[in-house]
Structure formats: structure tokens, C-alpha cells
Coordinates of C-alpha atoms and ligand atoms in Angstrom, one line a residue:
M222 CA -12.7 5.3 -2.2
S223 CA -10.1 7.6 -3.9
E224 CA -11.1 11.2 -4.3
K225 CA -12.3 12.1 -7.7
P226 CA -11.0 15.3 -9.3
E227 CA -13.6 18.1 -9.4
A228 CA -15.8 18.2 -12.4
G229 CA -14.3 20.0 -15.3
S230 CA -10.8 19.8 -13.9
K231 CA -9.6 16.6 -15.5
D232 CA -5.9 16.1 -15.7
F233 CA -4.1 15.5 -19.1
I234 CA -4.0 11.7 -18.6
R235 CA -7.7 11.4 -18.0
E236 CA -8.3 13.7 -21.0
I237 CA -6.3 11.4 -23.2
I238 CA -8.2 8.4 -21.9
D239 CA -11.5 10.1 -22.5
E240 CA -10.6 10.7 -26.1
D241 CA -9.3 7.1 -26.5
I242 CA -12.7 5.8 -25.2
R243 CA -14.5 8.3 -27.5
I244 CA -12.7 7.0 -30.6
N245 CA -12.9 3.4 -29.4
R246 CA -9.2 2.9 -29.3
Y247 CA -8.6 -0.4 -27.5
G248 CA -12.3 -1.2 -27.8
G249 CA -13.0 1.4 -25.0
R250 CA -11.0 -0.7 -22.5
V251 CA -8.8 0.9 -19.8
H252 CA -6.1 -1.5 -18.4
T253 CA -3.1 -0.1 -16.5
R254 CA -0.4 -1.7 -14.5
F255 CA 1.9 -0.7 -11.6
P256 CA 5.4 -2.1 -12.4
P257 CA 7.7 -1.9 -9.4
E258 CA 11.2 -3.4 -9.5
P259 CA 11.5 -5.6 -6.4
N260 CA 14.8 -4.1 -5.3
G261 CA 13.7 -1.9 -2.4
Y262 CA 10.7 -0.7 -0.5
L263 CA 8.0 1.6 -1.8
H264 CA 8.2 5.3 -1.0
I265 CA 5.7 8.2 -1.3
G266 CA 6.8 8.7 -4.9
H267 CA 5.6 5.2 -5.8
A268 CA 2.4 6.0 -4.0
K269 CA 1.7 8.7 -6.5
A270 CA 2.2 6.2 -9.4
I271 CA 0.0 3.6 -7.5
C272 CA -2.8 6.1 -7.0
I273 CA -2.6 7.1 -10.7
D274 CA -2.4 3.5 -12.0
F275 CA -5.0 1.9 -9.7
G276 CA -7.1 5.1 -9.3
I277 CA -7.6 5.6 -13.0
A278 CA -8.4 1.9 -13.6
E279 CA -11.0 2.1 -10.8
E280 CA -12.5 5.3 -12.1
Y281 CA -13.0 4.0 -15.6
G282 CA -14.2 0.6 -14.5
G283 CA -11.0 -0.9 -15.9
L284 CA -8.3 -3.1 -14.5
C285 CA -4.8 -2.6 -13.0
N286 CA -2.2 -5.3 -12.9
L287 CA 0.6 -5.5 -10.4
R288 CA 3.6 -6.5 -12.3
F289 CA 7.1 -7.0 -10.8
D290 CA 9.7 -5.8 -13.2
D291 CA 12.2 -8.4 -12.1
T292 CA 14.9 -8.3 -14.8
N293 CA 17.9 -7.5 -12.7
P294 CA 18.5 -10.6 -10.4
C295 CA 21.6 -8.9 -8.8
K296 CA 19.5 -6.6 -6.6
E297 CA 16.1 -8.2 -6.4
G298 CA 14.5 -10.6 -4.0
P299 CA 11.3 -12.1 -2.7
E300 CA 11.4 -10.1 0.5
Y301 CA 10.8 -7.0 -1.5
V302 CA 8.0 -8.6 -3.5
E303 CA 6.1 -9.4 -0.2
A304 CA 6.7 -5.9 1.2
I305 CA 5.5 -4.2 -2.0
K306 CA 2.3 -6.2 -2.0
E307 CA 1.7 -5.4 1.6
D308 CA 2.2 -1.7 1.0
V309 CA 0.0 -1.5 -2.1
R310 CA -2.8 -3.3 -0.1
W311 CA -2.3 -0.9 2.8
L312 CA -2.8 2.0 0.4
G313 CA -6.2 0.5 -0.3
Y314 CA -5.7 -1.1 -3.7
D315 CA -6.2 -4.6 -4.9
W316 CA -5.0 -6.3 -8.1
D317 CA -7.6 -9.1 -7.9
G318 CA -5.0 -11.8 -8.4
R319 CA -3.5 -10.2 -11.5
E320 CA 0.0 -10.5 -10.0
F321 CA 2.5 -10.9 -12.8
Y322 CA 6.3 -11.0 -13.2
A323 CA 8.4 -9.9 -16.1
S324 CA 10.4 -13.1 -15.5
D325 CA 7.3 -15.2 -16.4
Y326 CA 7.8 -13.8 -19.9
F327 CA 11.5 -14.7 -20.3
E328 CA 10.8 -17.5 -22.8
K329 CA 8.4 -15.4 -24.8
L330 CA 10.8 -12.4 -24.7
Y331 CA 13.6 -14.7 -26.0
E332 CA 11.4 -15.7 -28.9
Y333 CA 10.7 -12.1 -29.7
A334 CA 14.4 -11.3 -29.6
V335 CA 15.1 -14.2 -32.1
E336 CA 12.3 -12.8 -34.3
L337 CA 14.1 -9.4 -34.3
I338 CA 17.3 -11.1 -35.3
K339 CA 15.6 -12.9 -38.1
M340 CA 14.2 -9.7 -39.4
G341 CA 17.7 -8.2 -39.4
K342 CA 16.7 -5.9 -36.6
A343 CA 19.0 -7.2 -33.9
Y344 CA 22.6 -8.4 -33.7
V345 CA 25.1 -9.9 -31.3
C346 CA 27.9 -7.4 -30.5
D347 CA 31.3 -8.2 -29.0
L348 CA 32.2 -4.7 -27.9
S349 CA 33.3 -4.4 -24.3
P350 CA 31.2 -2.1 -22.1
E351 CA 33.9 0.6 -22.3
Q352 CA 34.1 0.3 -26.1
M353 CA 30.4 0.5 -26.3
R354 CA 30.4 3.7 -24.3
E355 CA 33.0 5.2 -26.7
Y356 CA 31.0 4.2 -29.7
R357 CA 27.8 5.6 -28.4
G358 CA 28.6 9.2 -29.0
T359 CA 27.3 12.1 -27.0
L360 CA 24.4 14.5 -27.0
T361 CA 26.1 16.6 -29.6
E362 CA 28.0 13.9 -31.6
P363 CA 26.5 10.9 -33.4
G364 CA 27.6 7.4 -32.4
K365 CA 29.7 5.0 -34.5
E366 CA 28.5 1.8 -35.8
S367 CA 29.7 -1.4 -34.1
P368 CA 32.1 -3.5 -36.3
Y369 CA 29.8 -6.5 -35.4
R370 CA 26.7 -4.7 -36.7
N371 CA 26.6 -6.5 -40.0
R372 CA 26.9 -10.1 -38.9
S373 CA 24.6 -12.5 -40.8
V374 CA 21.3 -13.5 -39.4
E375 CA 22.6 -17.1 -39.2
E376 CA 25.6 -16.1 -37.2
N377 CA 23.5 -13.9 -34.9
V378 CA 20.9 -16.6 -34.3
D379 CA 23.7 -19.1 -33.5
L380 CA 25.6 -16.7 -31.2
F381 CA 22.4 -15.6 -29.3
R382 CA 21.5 -19.3 -28.8
R383 CA 25.0 -19.9 -27.4
M384 CA 24.8 -16.8 -25.2
R385 CA 21.7 -18.5 -23.7
A386 CA 23.5 -21.8 -23.4
G387 CA 26.1 -20.2 -21.1
E388 CA 29.1 -20.5 -23.5
F389 CA 30.3 -17.0 -22.9
P390 CA 31.4 -15.1 -19.8
D391 CA 29.5 -12.1 -18.3
G392 CA 30.0 -8.9 -20.3
S393 CA 31.7 -10.5 -23.3
R394 CA 28.7 -10.1 -25.7
T395 CA 25.3 -8.4 -25.8
L396 CA 22.3 -8.5 -28.1
R397 CA 21.6 -5.1 -29.5
A398 CA 18.7 -3.7 -31.5
K399 CA 19.8 -2.4 -34.9
I400 CA 18.3 1.1 -35.1
D401 CA 20.3 4.2 -35.8
M402 CA 23.7 5.2 -34.3
A403 CA 23.1 8.7 -35.6
S404 CA 19.8 9.2 -33.8
P405 CA 19.6 12.4 -31.8
N406 CA 18.0 10.3 -29.1
I407 CA 20.8 8.2 -27.5
N408 CA 18.3 5.6 -26.5
M409 CA 17.8 4.7 -30.1
R410 CA 21.6 4.2 -30.8
D411 CA 21.5 0.4 -31.0
P412 CA 20.5 -0.2 -27.4
V413 CA 21.4 -3.4 -25.7
I414 CA 18.4 -5.7 -25.3
Y415 CA 20.1 -8.7 -23.6
R416 CA 23.1 -9.0 -21.4
I417 CA 25.0 -12.1 -20.2
L418 CA 24.7 -12.4 -16.4
H419 CA 25.5 -15.7 -14.7
V420 CA 23.4 -14.9 -11.7
R421 CA 20.7 -16.9 -10.0
H422 CA 17.2 -15.3 -10.3
H423 CA 14.9 -15.4 -7.3
R424 CA 12.1 -16.9 -9.5
T425 CA 13.7 -18.6 -12.5
G426 CA 16.7 -20.0 -10.5
D427 CA 19.6 -21.0 -12.8
K428 CA 17.5 -21.4 -15.9
W429 CA 18.8 -18.2 -17.5
C430 CA 22.2 -16.6 -17.8
I431 CA 21.1 -13.9 -20.2
Y432 CA 18.6 -11.3 -19.0
P433 CA 16.5 -8.8 -21.0
M434 CA 16.9 -5.1 -20.5
Y435 CA 14.2 -2.9 -19.1
D436 CA 13.2 -1.1 -22.3
F437 CA 12.8 -4.3 -24.2
T438 CA 11.0 -6.1 -21.4
H439 CA 8.7 -3.4 -20.3
C440 CA 6.9 -2.6 -23.6
L441 CA 6.5 -6.3 -24.4
S442 CA 5.2 -7.2 -20.9
D443 CA 2.7 -4.4 -21.3
S444 CA 1.8 -5.9 -24.7
I445 CA 1.5 -9.5 -23.5
E446 CA -0.9 -8.4 -20.7
G447 CA -3.1 -6.3 -23.0
I448 CA -2.3 -3.1 -21.2
T449 CA -3.9 -0.1 -22.9
H450 CA -2.4 2.9 -21.0
S451 CA 1.1 2.4 -19.7
L452 CA 1.5 5.3 -17.2
C453 CA 5.0 6.1 -16.0
S454 CA 7.1 8.9 -14.6
I455 CA 8.7 11.5 -16.8
E456 CA 12.2 10.0 -17.0
F457 CA 10.8 7.5 -19.5
E458 CA 9.7 10.1 -22.0
D459 CA 13.0 9.8 -24.0
H460 CA 12.5 6.0 -24.0
R461 CA 9.1 6.2 -25.5
P462 CA 10.4 6.0 -29.2
L463 CA 12.1 2.8 -28.2
Y464 CA 9.0 1.5 -26.5
D465 CA 7.1 2.1 -29.7
W466 CA 9.9 0.8 -32.0
F467 CA 10.0 -2.7 -30.5
L468 CA 6.2 -3.0 -30.6
D469 CA 6.0 -1.7 -34.2
Q470 CA 8.8 -4.0 -35.4
L471 CA 7.1 -7.1 -33.9
G472 CA 3.7 -6.0 -34.9
V473 CA 2.1 -6.9 -31.6
H474 CA -0.6 -5.2 -29.4
H475 CA 0.6 -1.7 -28.8
P476 CA -0.3 0.1 -25.5
R477 CA 0.2 3.8 -25.2
Q478 CA 2.9 5.1 -22.9
I479 CA 2.0 8.4 -21.1
E480 CA 4.4 10.1 -18.8
F481 CA 3.7 12.3 -15.7
A482 CA 5.9 14.3 -13.4
R483 CA 7.6 12.5 -10.6
L484 CA 6.7 13.5 -7.1
N485 CA 9.3 15.5 -5.3
M486 CA 8.9 16.8 -1.8
T487 CA 10.7 19.2 0.4
Y488 CA 13.0 18.1 3.2
T489 CA 13.3 14.5 1.9
V490 CA 14.7 12.5 -0.9
L491 CA 12.6 10.1 -3.0
S492 CA 15.0 7.7 -4.7
K493 CA 15.7 4.1 -3.7
R494 CA 19.4 4.6 -4.5
L495 CA 19.6 7.4 -1.9
L496 CA 17.3 5.9 0.7
I497 CA 19.3 2.7 0.7
Q498 CA 22.4 4.7 1.8
L499 CA 20.5 6.1 4.7
V500 CA 19.6 2.6 5.8
E501 CA 22.9 0.9 5.1
E502 CA 25.0 3.7 6.7
R503 CA 22.7 3.7 9.7
Y504 CA 21.5 7.3 9.5
V505 CA 18.1 5.8 10.3
D506 CA 17.0 2.6 12.0
G507 CA 15.7 0.8 8.9
W508 CA 13.3 1.1 6.0
D509 CA 10.5 1.5 8.4
D510 CA 12.1 4.2 10.5
P511 CA 9.3 6.7 11.0
R512 CA 11.4 9.5 9.5
M513 CA 11.7 7.7 6.2
P514 CA 9.5 8.7 3.2
T515 CA 8.9 5.0 2.6
L516 CA 5.3 3.8 3.0
R517 CA 6.3 1.5 5.9
G518 CA 8.1 4.4 7.5
M519 CA 5.0 6.6 7.1
R520 CA 2.7 3.9 8.3
R521 CA 4.8 3.4 11.5
R522 CA 4.8 7.2 12.0
G523 CA 1.0 7.2 11.9
F524 CA 0.2 8.6 8.4
T525 CA -3.0 7.0 7.1
P526 CA -3.6 5.6 3.6
Q527 CA -6.7 7.8 3.3
A528 CA -4.5 10.9 4.1
I529 CA -2.0 9.8 1.5
R530 CA -4.7 9.3 -1.1
N531 CA -6.2 12.6 -0.4
F532 CA -2.8 14.2 -0.7
M533 CA -2.4 12.6 -4.1
A534 CA -5.8 13.8 -5.2
R535 CA -4.9 17.4 -4.1
I536 CA -1.5 17.6 -5.8
G537 CA -3.1 16.2 -9.0
V538 CA -1.3 15.0 -12.1
A539 CA 0.8 17.1 -14.5
K540 CA 3.7 16.8 -16.7
A541 CA 5.8 19.6 -15.4
E542 CA 8.2 18.9 -12.5
S543 CA 7.5 20.5 -9.2
V544 CA 8.3 20.2 -5.6
V545 CA 5.5 19.7 -3.2
D546 CA 5.7 21.2 0.3
Y547 CA 5.9 18.5 2.9
A548 CA 3.6 20.6 5.0
L549 CA 0.8 19.8 2.6
L550 CA 1.1 16.1 3.2
E551 CA 1.1 16.8 7.0
H552 CA -2.0 18.9 6.5
C553 CA -3.8 16.0 4.8
V554 CA -2.7 13.7 7.7
R555 CA -4.0 16.2 10.3
E556 CA -7.3 16.6 8.4
H557 CA -7.9 12.9 8.4
L558 CA -6.8 12.2 12.0
N559 CA -8.8 15.1 13.3
K560 CA -11.9 13.1 12.2
V561 CA -10.9 9.6 13.3
A562 CA -8.4 9.8 16.2
P563 CA -9.8 9.7 19.7
R564 CA -8.4 12.4 22.0
V565 CA -6.7 11.5 25.2
M566 CA -4.5 13.2 27.7
A567 CA -0.8 12.6 28.0
V568 CA 2.0 14.5 29.6
L569 CA 5.3 14.4 27.8
R570 CA 7.5 16.2 30.4
P571 CA 5.8 15.8 33.8
L572 CA 5.7 18.3 36.6
K573 CA 3.9 17.3 39.8
L574 CA 0.9 19.4 40.7
V575 CA -0.5 18.9 44.2
I576 CA -4.0 20.2 45.1
D577 CA -3.7 20.9 48.8
N578 CA -7.4 21.3 49.6
Y579 CA -8.4 18.1 47.7
P580 CA -9.1 15.0 50.0
D581 CA -6.1 12.7 50.1
D582 CA -7.7 9.5 49.0
K583 CA -10.5 10.8 46.9
V584 CA -10.7 9.8 43.2
E585 CA -13.3 11.2 40.9
M586 CA -14.1 9.6 37.5
L587 CA -14.6 12.6 35.2
D588 CA -16.4 12.6 31.9
A589 CA -14.1 13.2 28.9
I590 CA -15.2 13.6 25.3
N591 CA -13.4 11.3 22.8
N592 CA -13.7 13.5 19.8
P593 CA -15.7 16.8 19.8
E594 CA -15.6 16.6 16.0
D595 CA -17.6 13.3 16.1
P596 CA -20.1 12.8 19.0
S597 CA -20.6 9.2 17.9
M598 CA -17.2 8.5 19.3
G599 CA -18.6 8.9 22.7
K600 CA -17.2 9.6 26.1
R601 CA -14.8 8.0 28.6
K602 CA -13.9 8.4 32.3
V603 CA -10.7 9.9 33.4
P604 CA -9.5 9.6 37.1
F605 CA -8.9 12.9 39.0
S606 CA -7.1 13.0 42.3
K607 CA -5.0 15.1 44.6
V608 CA -1.7 14.6 42.9
L609 CA -1.5 15.2 39.1
Y610 CA 1.1 15.7 36.4
I611 CA 1.0 18.7 34.1
E612 CA 3.6 19.7 31.5
Q613 CA 6.7 21.5 32.7
D614 CA 6.1 24.0 29.9
D615 CA 2.7 24.9 31.3
F616 CA 4.2 26.5 34.4
M617 CA 6.5 29.4 34.9
E618 CA 7.5 31.0 38.2
N619 CA 8.2 34.3 36.6
P620 CA 6.1 34.4 33.5
P621 CA 6.7 37.0 30.7
K622 CA 3.8 39.1 29.6
K623 CA 2.4 36.8 27.0
F624 CA 2.5 33.6 29.1
Y625 CA -1.1 32.8 30.0
R626 CA -0.7 29.4 31.6
L627 CA -0.1 28.5 35.2
A628 CA 2.0 30.8 37.4
P629 CA 2.1 31.7 41.1
G630 CA -1.2 33.3 42.1
R631 CA -2.8 32.5 38.8
E632 CA -5.9 30.4 38.1
V633 CA -6.3 27.9 35.1
R634 CA -8.7 25.3 34.1
L635 CA -7.8 21.6 34.2
R636 CA -9.5 20.0 31.2
Y637 CA -12.7 18.2 32.2
G638 CA -11.7 18.9 35.9
Y639 CA -11.6 22.0 38.0
F640 CA -10.2 25.4 38.2
V641 CA -7.0 25.4 40.2
R642 CA -5.0 28.4 41.6
C643 CA -1.3 28.2 42.2
T644 CA -0.3 28.9 45.8
D645 CA 3.3 27.7 46.1
V646 CA 6.2 25.8 44.5
V647 CA 8.7 23.3 45.9
K648 CA 12.3 23.3 44.6
D649 CA 15.0 20.8 44.9
E650 CA 18.5 21.6 46.1
N651 CA 19.5 23.0 42.7
G652 CA 16.6 25.4 42.6
K653 CA 14.6 23.3 40.0
I654 CA 10.9 23.3 40.5
V655 CA 9.7 19.8 41.4
E656 CA 6.2 20.5 42.7
V657 CA 3.5 23.1 42.1
H658 CA 1.0 23.5 44.8
C659 CA -2.6 24.6 44.1
T660 CA -6.0 24.9 45.6
Y661 CA -9.1 23.9 43.6
D662 CA -12.6 25.3 43.5
P663 CA -15.2 22.5 44.0
E664 CA -17.8 24.8 42.2
T665 CA -16.0 24.4 38.9
R666 CA -16.4 20.7 38.4
G667 CA -16.2 19.6 34.8
G668 CA -14.3 22.7 34.0
D669 CA -17.4 25.0 34.0
A670 CA -17.0 28.1 35.9
P671 CA -19.8 30.0 37.7
Y672 CA -21.1 32.6 35.3
G673 CA -18.7 35.4 34.4
R674 CA -15.5 33.9 35.8
K675 CA -12.9 33.4 33.2
V676 CA -9.4 31.8 33.0
K677 CA -7.0 32.3 30.1
A678 CA -5.7 28.7 29.8
T679 CA -6.9 25.1 29.9
L680 CA -4.2 22.6 30.7
H681 CA -4.1 18.8 30.1
W682 CA -3.1 16.6 33.0
V683 CA -3.0 13.0 34.2
S684 CA -3.6 11.6 37.7
A685 CA -0.2 10.6 39.1
S686 CA -1.3 7.4 40.8
H687 CA -3.3 6.3 37.8
A688 CA -1.2 7.4 34.8
L689 CA 0.9 4.9 32.8
P690 CA 4.5 5.5 32.0
A691 CA 5.3 5.7 28.3
E692 CA 8.0 6.5 25.8
V693 CA 7.3 9.1 23.2
R694 CA 9.3 9.7 20.1
L695 CA 9.2 13.1 18.5
Y696 CA 10.2 13.6 14.9
D697 CA 11.2 16.4 12.7
H698 CA 12.3 16.6 9.1
L699 CA 15.1 14.2 8.2
F700 CA 17.0 17.0 6.4
T701 CA 17.7 20.5 7.4
K702 CA 17.3 21.9 3.9
P703 CA 14.2 22.0 1.7
N704 CA 16.2 20.5 -1.1
P705 CA 18.9 18.2 0.3
L706 CA 20.1 17.5 -3.2
D707 CA 21.1 21.0 -3.8
V708 CA 24.6 20.5 -2.2
E709 CA 27.6 22.7 -1.8
E710 CA 30.8 21.6 -3.4
G711 CA 32.4 18.7 -1.7
K712 CA 29.3 17.7 0.2
T713 CA 26.6 15.1 -0.3
F714 CA 22.9 15.0 0.7
K715 CA 24.0 13.2 3.8
D716 CA 25.7 16.3 5.1
Y717 CA 22.3 17.9 5.4
I718 CA 20.7 15.2 7.7
N719 CA 19.0 16.9 10.6
P720 CA 20.8 15.8 13.8
N721 CA 17.6 16.6 15.7
S722 CA 15.2 14.7 13.6
R723 CA 14.3 12.4 16.5
E724 CA 13.9 13.2 20.2
I725 CA 13.1 10.3 22.6
L726 CA 11.2 11.2 25.8
T727 CA 11.3 8.3 28.2
D728 CA 9.5 9.8 31.2
C729 CA 6.1 10.5 29.7
M730 CA 2.8 9.8 31.5
V731 CA -0.4 8.9 29.7
E732 CA -4.0 8.4 31.0
P733 CA -5.0 4.9 32.0
S734 CA -7.5 4.4 29.2
L735 CA -4.4 3.7 27.0
A736 CA -3.4 0.6 28.9
N737 CA -4.5 -1.7 26.0
A738 CA -3.5 0.6 23.1
K739 CA -2.5 -1.5 20.1
G740 CA 0.3 -1.0 17.6
G741 CA -0.8 1.3 14.8
E742 CA -3.6 3.0 16.7
H743 CA -4.0 6.7 16.3
Y744 CA -4.6 9.2 19.1
Q745 CA -4.7 12.9 19.5
F746 CA -2.8 13.9 22.7
E747 CA -4.7 17.0 23.7
R748 CA -2.8 20.2 22.9
L749 CA 0.3 18.2 21.7
G750 CA -0.4 16.6 18.4
Y751 CA -1.3 13.3 16.8
F752 CA 0.5 10.2 18.0
C753 CA 0.5 6.6 16.8
V754 CA 1.3 3.5 19.0
D755 CA 4.6 2.1 17.7
S756 CA 3.9 -1.2 16.0
V757 CA 7.4 -2.6 16.6
D758 CA 8.4 -1.5 20.1
S759 CA 5.1 -1.0 22.0
K760 CA 4.0 -3.9 24.1
P761 CA 1.5 -4.3 27.0
G762 CA 3.4 -2.8 30.0
R763 CA 5.7 -0.8 27.7
L764 CA 3.9 1.8 25.8
V765 CA 5.7 3.6 22.9
F766 CA 4.2 6.3 20.8
N767 CA 5.4 8.1 17.7
R768 CA 4.4 11.7 17.1
T769 CA 2.8 11.7 13.7
V770 CA 2.3 15.4 13.4
T771 CA 2.0 18.4 15.7
L772 CA -1.3 20.3 15.9
R773 CA 0.2 23.4 14.2
D774 CA -0.9 23.4 10.6
T775 CA 2.0 25.2 8.8
W776 CA 0.2 24.5 5.5
A777 CA -2.9 26.4 6.5
K778 CA -0.6 29.2 7.5
I779 CA 1.2 29.3 4.2
K780 CA -2.0 29.2 2.3
K781 CA -3.3 32.1 4.3
K782 CA -0.2 34.1 3.6
I783 CA -0.5 33.5 -0.2
G784 CA -4.1 34.5 -0.1
G785 CA -5.8 31.2 -0.4
A786 CA -4.2 30.3 -3.7
T787 CA -4.4 26.6 -4.6
E788 CA -1.6 24.2 -3.7
K789 CA -1.1 23.0 -7.3
Ligands
LIG138 P1 13.6 5.1 -7.6 O1 13.8 6.2 -8.6 O2 13.2 5.6 -6.2 O3 14.8 4.2 -7.5 P2 12.2 3.6 -9.4 O4 11.6 4.4 -10.4 O5 13.5 2.9 -9.8 O6 12.4 4.3 -8.1 P3 10.4 1.4 -9.7 O7 10.2 0.3 -8.8 O8 11.0 1.2 -11.0 O9 11.3 2.4 -8.9 O10 9.1 2.3 -9.9 C1 7.9 1.7 -10.1 C2 7.0 2.8 -10.6 O11 6.9 3.9 -9.7 C3 7.5 3.3 -11.9 O12 6.4 3.4 -12.8 C4 7.9 4.7 -11.6 O13 7.7 5.6 -12.7 C5 7.1 5.1 -10.4 N1 7.8 6.1 -9.6 C6 9.0 5.9 -8.9 N2 9.3 7.0 -8.3 C7 8.3 7.9 -8.5 C8 8.1 9.3 -8.1 N3 8.9 10.0 -7.3 N4 7.0 9.9 -8.5 C9 6.1 9.3 -9.3 N5 6.2 8.0 -9.7 C10 7.4 7.3 -9.3
LIG139 MG1 12.8 2.4 -12.1

């Protein structure tokens, strides 16, 4: 299913795993996990982690768990859990029922914390959050030890039990690991492992009023589940010593954490914290707005899971940060849709074309090929008649030199139809062209000309009396700048939102074969691009399409310019 890297080009994670298998570390097992926090919807950055976690497990005949890292009840909820599951499945991965929650381990984690206290490795601290910040030190200065650091084991056990029992208000006390306030790694300066939070949890209800912190929870959850390789993005590199410290102190199964570079892409932002602002401040219509880099946004836009997986296989896995050109993702989408999307004709900005010498009531059903790339997709019939619509763009009364489409006196081919020659135009009182008149040549049926006769353009069209009205939404990048986080003074990333990121065309006309088009279906509108039936707003009788991508492959162009160098 997922693309395998080419032979001999294994990434550093697969090399590490190969070696672990060779030396029989973990008994040759490979067991990964994907650990989302259910506090938002998944974006294309998460898809990279999913493809790595599930993809590697699949390749090595191992397992991958889906584990919700639900330790912060303030921002988490079951609606996110369901959405995340749906998105992972959509990407094409399955956790075979191994759906776990960090909150399932709260009791066990509490016991581990008590064990640390008893070993003299953790203490209850009464410093306020502000004081704690002061005591922590900086990158250049060591921290100071908390005055509560040397409490007796008995006092710590008792206070921690009373923290759990709800005797103290939020923020009044914490449980901290006793490591080293002078460590050059700030994460090792007696990090907090439990905080008091009188907040209801979506799964454990009111059972707990203390919650474990990420660093403590994550390594132990990995350990409890028997994970072998804990793959995560690079920001956790500085947390690895702490990951290892907890597991070493407690002497439990010790998975290996390996970090890889986060996915960054041009013209978008990939951080829940930023995406949530776009949604809440209504810059977009919601998490599934087709301009969003969320998986539900991309799905609605018409990106396919196969295309996203191919994209991930092409960008590969490395440790060094990089920014991937959005055009490469679009290239992968185009590449996949080119194979699977049937082609149809649709006119976005209609202009009436009347064929004066075509019989008034005649209708011909012409053969049209569904996908020249794949003959097995067959043919369909398209109605042709005296009055058609073509694109306004395809006609010019006074064409400049390089315009080869329809103009007065000029002949063009109508796709699958006939050659037509423009004889006249009709204008309204403002001088706007409202009708183009033509004559057709019956000898050119099917678009084939008698030998030797050439035209320079082939236009798409629909038959006016048969076409169906449709709304089409065109999209462009959400931001005007390749890196919207590179902001001028006094500005934020939101100052670079592209005001023209969406254009809604309400007067489009599509061929009648689309009458029963269903939400989520993909089509190529000939000469215009790939489009997807909108899964929210499109209904029988009201067709709505999203433009997924245009046909112009800017990635192929870039590649040509740089001499076919690889995209990595
Ligand atoms: P965000 O930074 O968008 O808020 P997050 O890292 O807080 O996301 P989590 O739900 O904690 O979101 O992430 C789940 C997994 O996805 C983590 O293992 C994280 O490393 C990975 N991940 C998140 N963003 C990216 C990204 N841009 N590229 C690769 N992996 C990512
Ligand atoms: Mg995170």
C-alpha cells in the first residue's frame, strides 16, 4: 500500500531499526505508536508522523498502536478523538483495535510516581508557577534548588496522596522529579511530573484532580504498551534524556525514542495553535475548509490519501529541518488524479455559442472518452445541439498575436464534436459580447478533420439546453507569502492571509452526466483542472464543486528549471 523507499536508499530510522533487528534488541520486534493529543484536528504534518509510524510497522511486519495522549483535560474532547480516528482510517491505516488512552494508565502512573517518591527521586514542591520560573534558571545560568526539595519521603508520600484527594487548590503544589537544577538541559531541572487541576476529564470524569505531565506520561505509556521504537518529531530531542531517565529509574521496559524533522510547507502553517486561530477568528469556514492544511480540509478539497502517502514517500525522512514546496504535494495529487479521475466537460464562465447552420431541434449524442490514460474507464455520450456554452476566455473579438482560440473568422475544434467557424457576435447595450455565432462543418464529426485541415485550438463546451447549473469554488494558497511566519515587526501571520484564496463562481454549467455526482467524487474538467464534488454543500439539484488543483504543474516546471534534481 504505502510506497517503499527505493532499494539502497533507506532513511536513518529504518537503518536504526535494521540494526536493532540484527542485534536482536527487543527480540527483533517492531512496535510503534501514533500518539495524537485529542485537542484539535489532524493536519498534513501529522500525516507525516502517521505514515512513518504506521508505514514502518507495516513494512517490518510489526504493529502500530493508536494512543490518545489525553493528559490535558482543559482542551481535549471526544469529538476530536472520533475525528482523529476517521482521518487515520481515511489515510489508509488501521490499528486493529489497539486503541489506547494515556488516561487508561492514570492509576498505574500514580503508582510509578509514588515509587519515585519512595526512591527519593521525586518531591512535592510548594513554589508558585512564577517562583518556579525564577528558580529554573536560563540557558546560560543554572537553576536554584527549591526549598522543598529535601522533604522527607514520608512527608512527600503524604502530601502527594492529599494532592490526589483534592485537599489543595489548583497551582498550589506540584510533584517534581529530583534530578539536577544545574543541568545544561533545562528539561532536566527538576521537571514537574504532576499538577493539580480540578477539571473534569472526558474519559475519567471527576476521578482525578491531579494530572501527569507529558514527559512522564509518554515514556511510561510507551513502556506499558511494549513499544520498541517511539518515533516523534524533532522538538522532543531535548526531552529524550528525561524520557530515558524515568524509564531507567523505574527499571521498566525501555523503548527507544527517535526524532525526525517536522514537516513544514510553503504558503501554509502547520500548528494546531495557529490553525485554531484561523477557525475561531473566521478567516476560514471551519476545520474542513478546503483551504486548510488539515486532513479534513484536504479531503474536502479533493486531495486523495494515495496522493498524500506518495508525497510522504517522496519527501522521505530526515533529521534536518526543511520546508517542502506546496507544489510538490499538488504534483502528487495531480499525478494520482490523472489516473483515476474521469474527464468531463464543464464551463465555468459561460458564453453562448450558436451554430447557425445546425438544425434547430437536432440533438446528437457524441462519444466522449472518460480517461485517455485508462481505456478501461470507457466512454460516455454527451449531447450536442445548436446552442452551446463555451468559456468566455476562449473567445476574443480582437485577439492579440498569440491567442489561438476562437475569434471572428477563425475555425476551432469543439472537443468530440465538430469544427466551427465564427461568423458574427451579438452584443448587449453595454457592448458586452453575449453571443458568438458560428457555422459548423458536418464533415468534421467527432472532431476529426478531413486530411490536412488543421485548427490551432480545441475547446470544451456544453449543450445549453442539456447542461446543469453548478457552483464552482476556486482556491489559491491561504497565505500570500511562502513563509507566513516570517513576519515584519508589528504584524502576525494573519496579516499575510491571501484575500483571494477563494473565488466562488455561481453561474457554471456542467455536462448532464454529472447529474448524480456524489460528494467526494473526483473529476477532471477538461482543460480546467481537477475538481471534487463538495461533500457538505453539494446535493442533487444543487451541484457544488471544489477545484482541487489546476492542470498546470508548477512542480514539474521547477524541477525542469533546476535540471531534474531530486526534490529532497
Ligand atoms: P501541533 O504542533 O500542530 O500543535 P502537536 O505536535 O502538538 O501538533 P500532537 O497531537 O501532539 O500534535 O502530535 C501527534 C504526533 O504528530 C506527534 O508525534 C508529533 O510529533 C507529530 N507531529 C505533529 N506535527 C508534525 C509535523 N509538522 N511534522 C511531523 N510530525 C508532526
Ligand atoms: Mg504535541
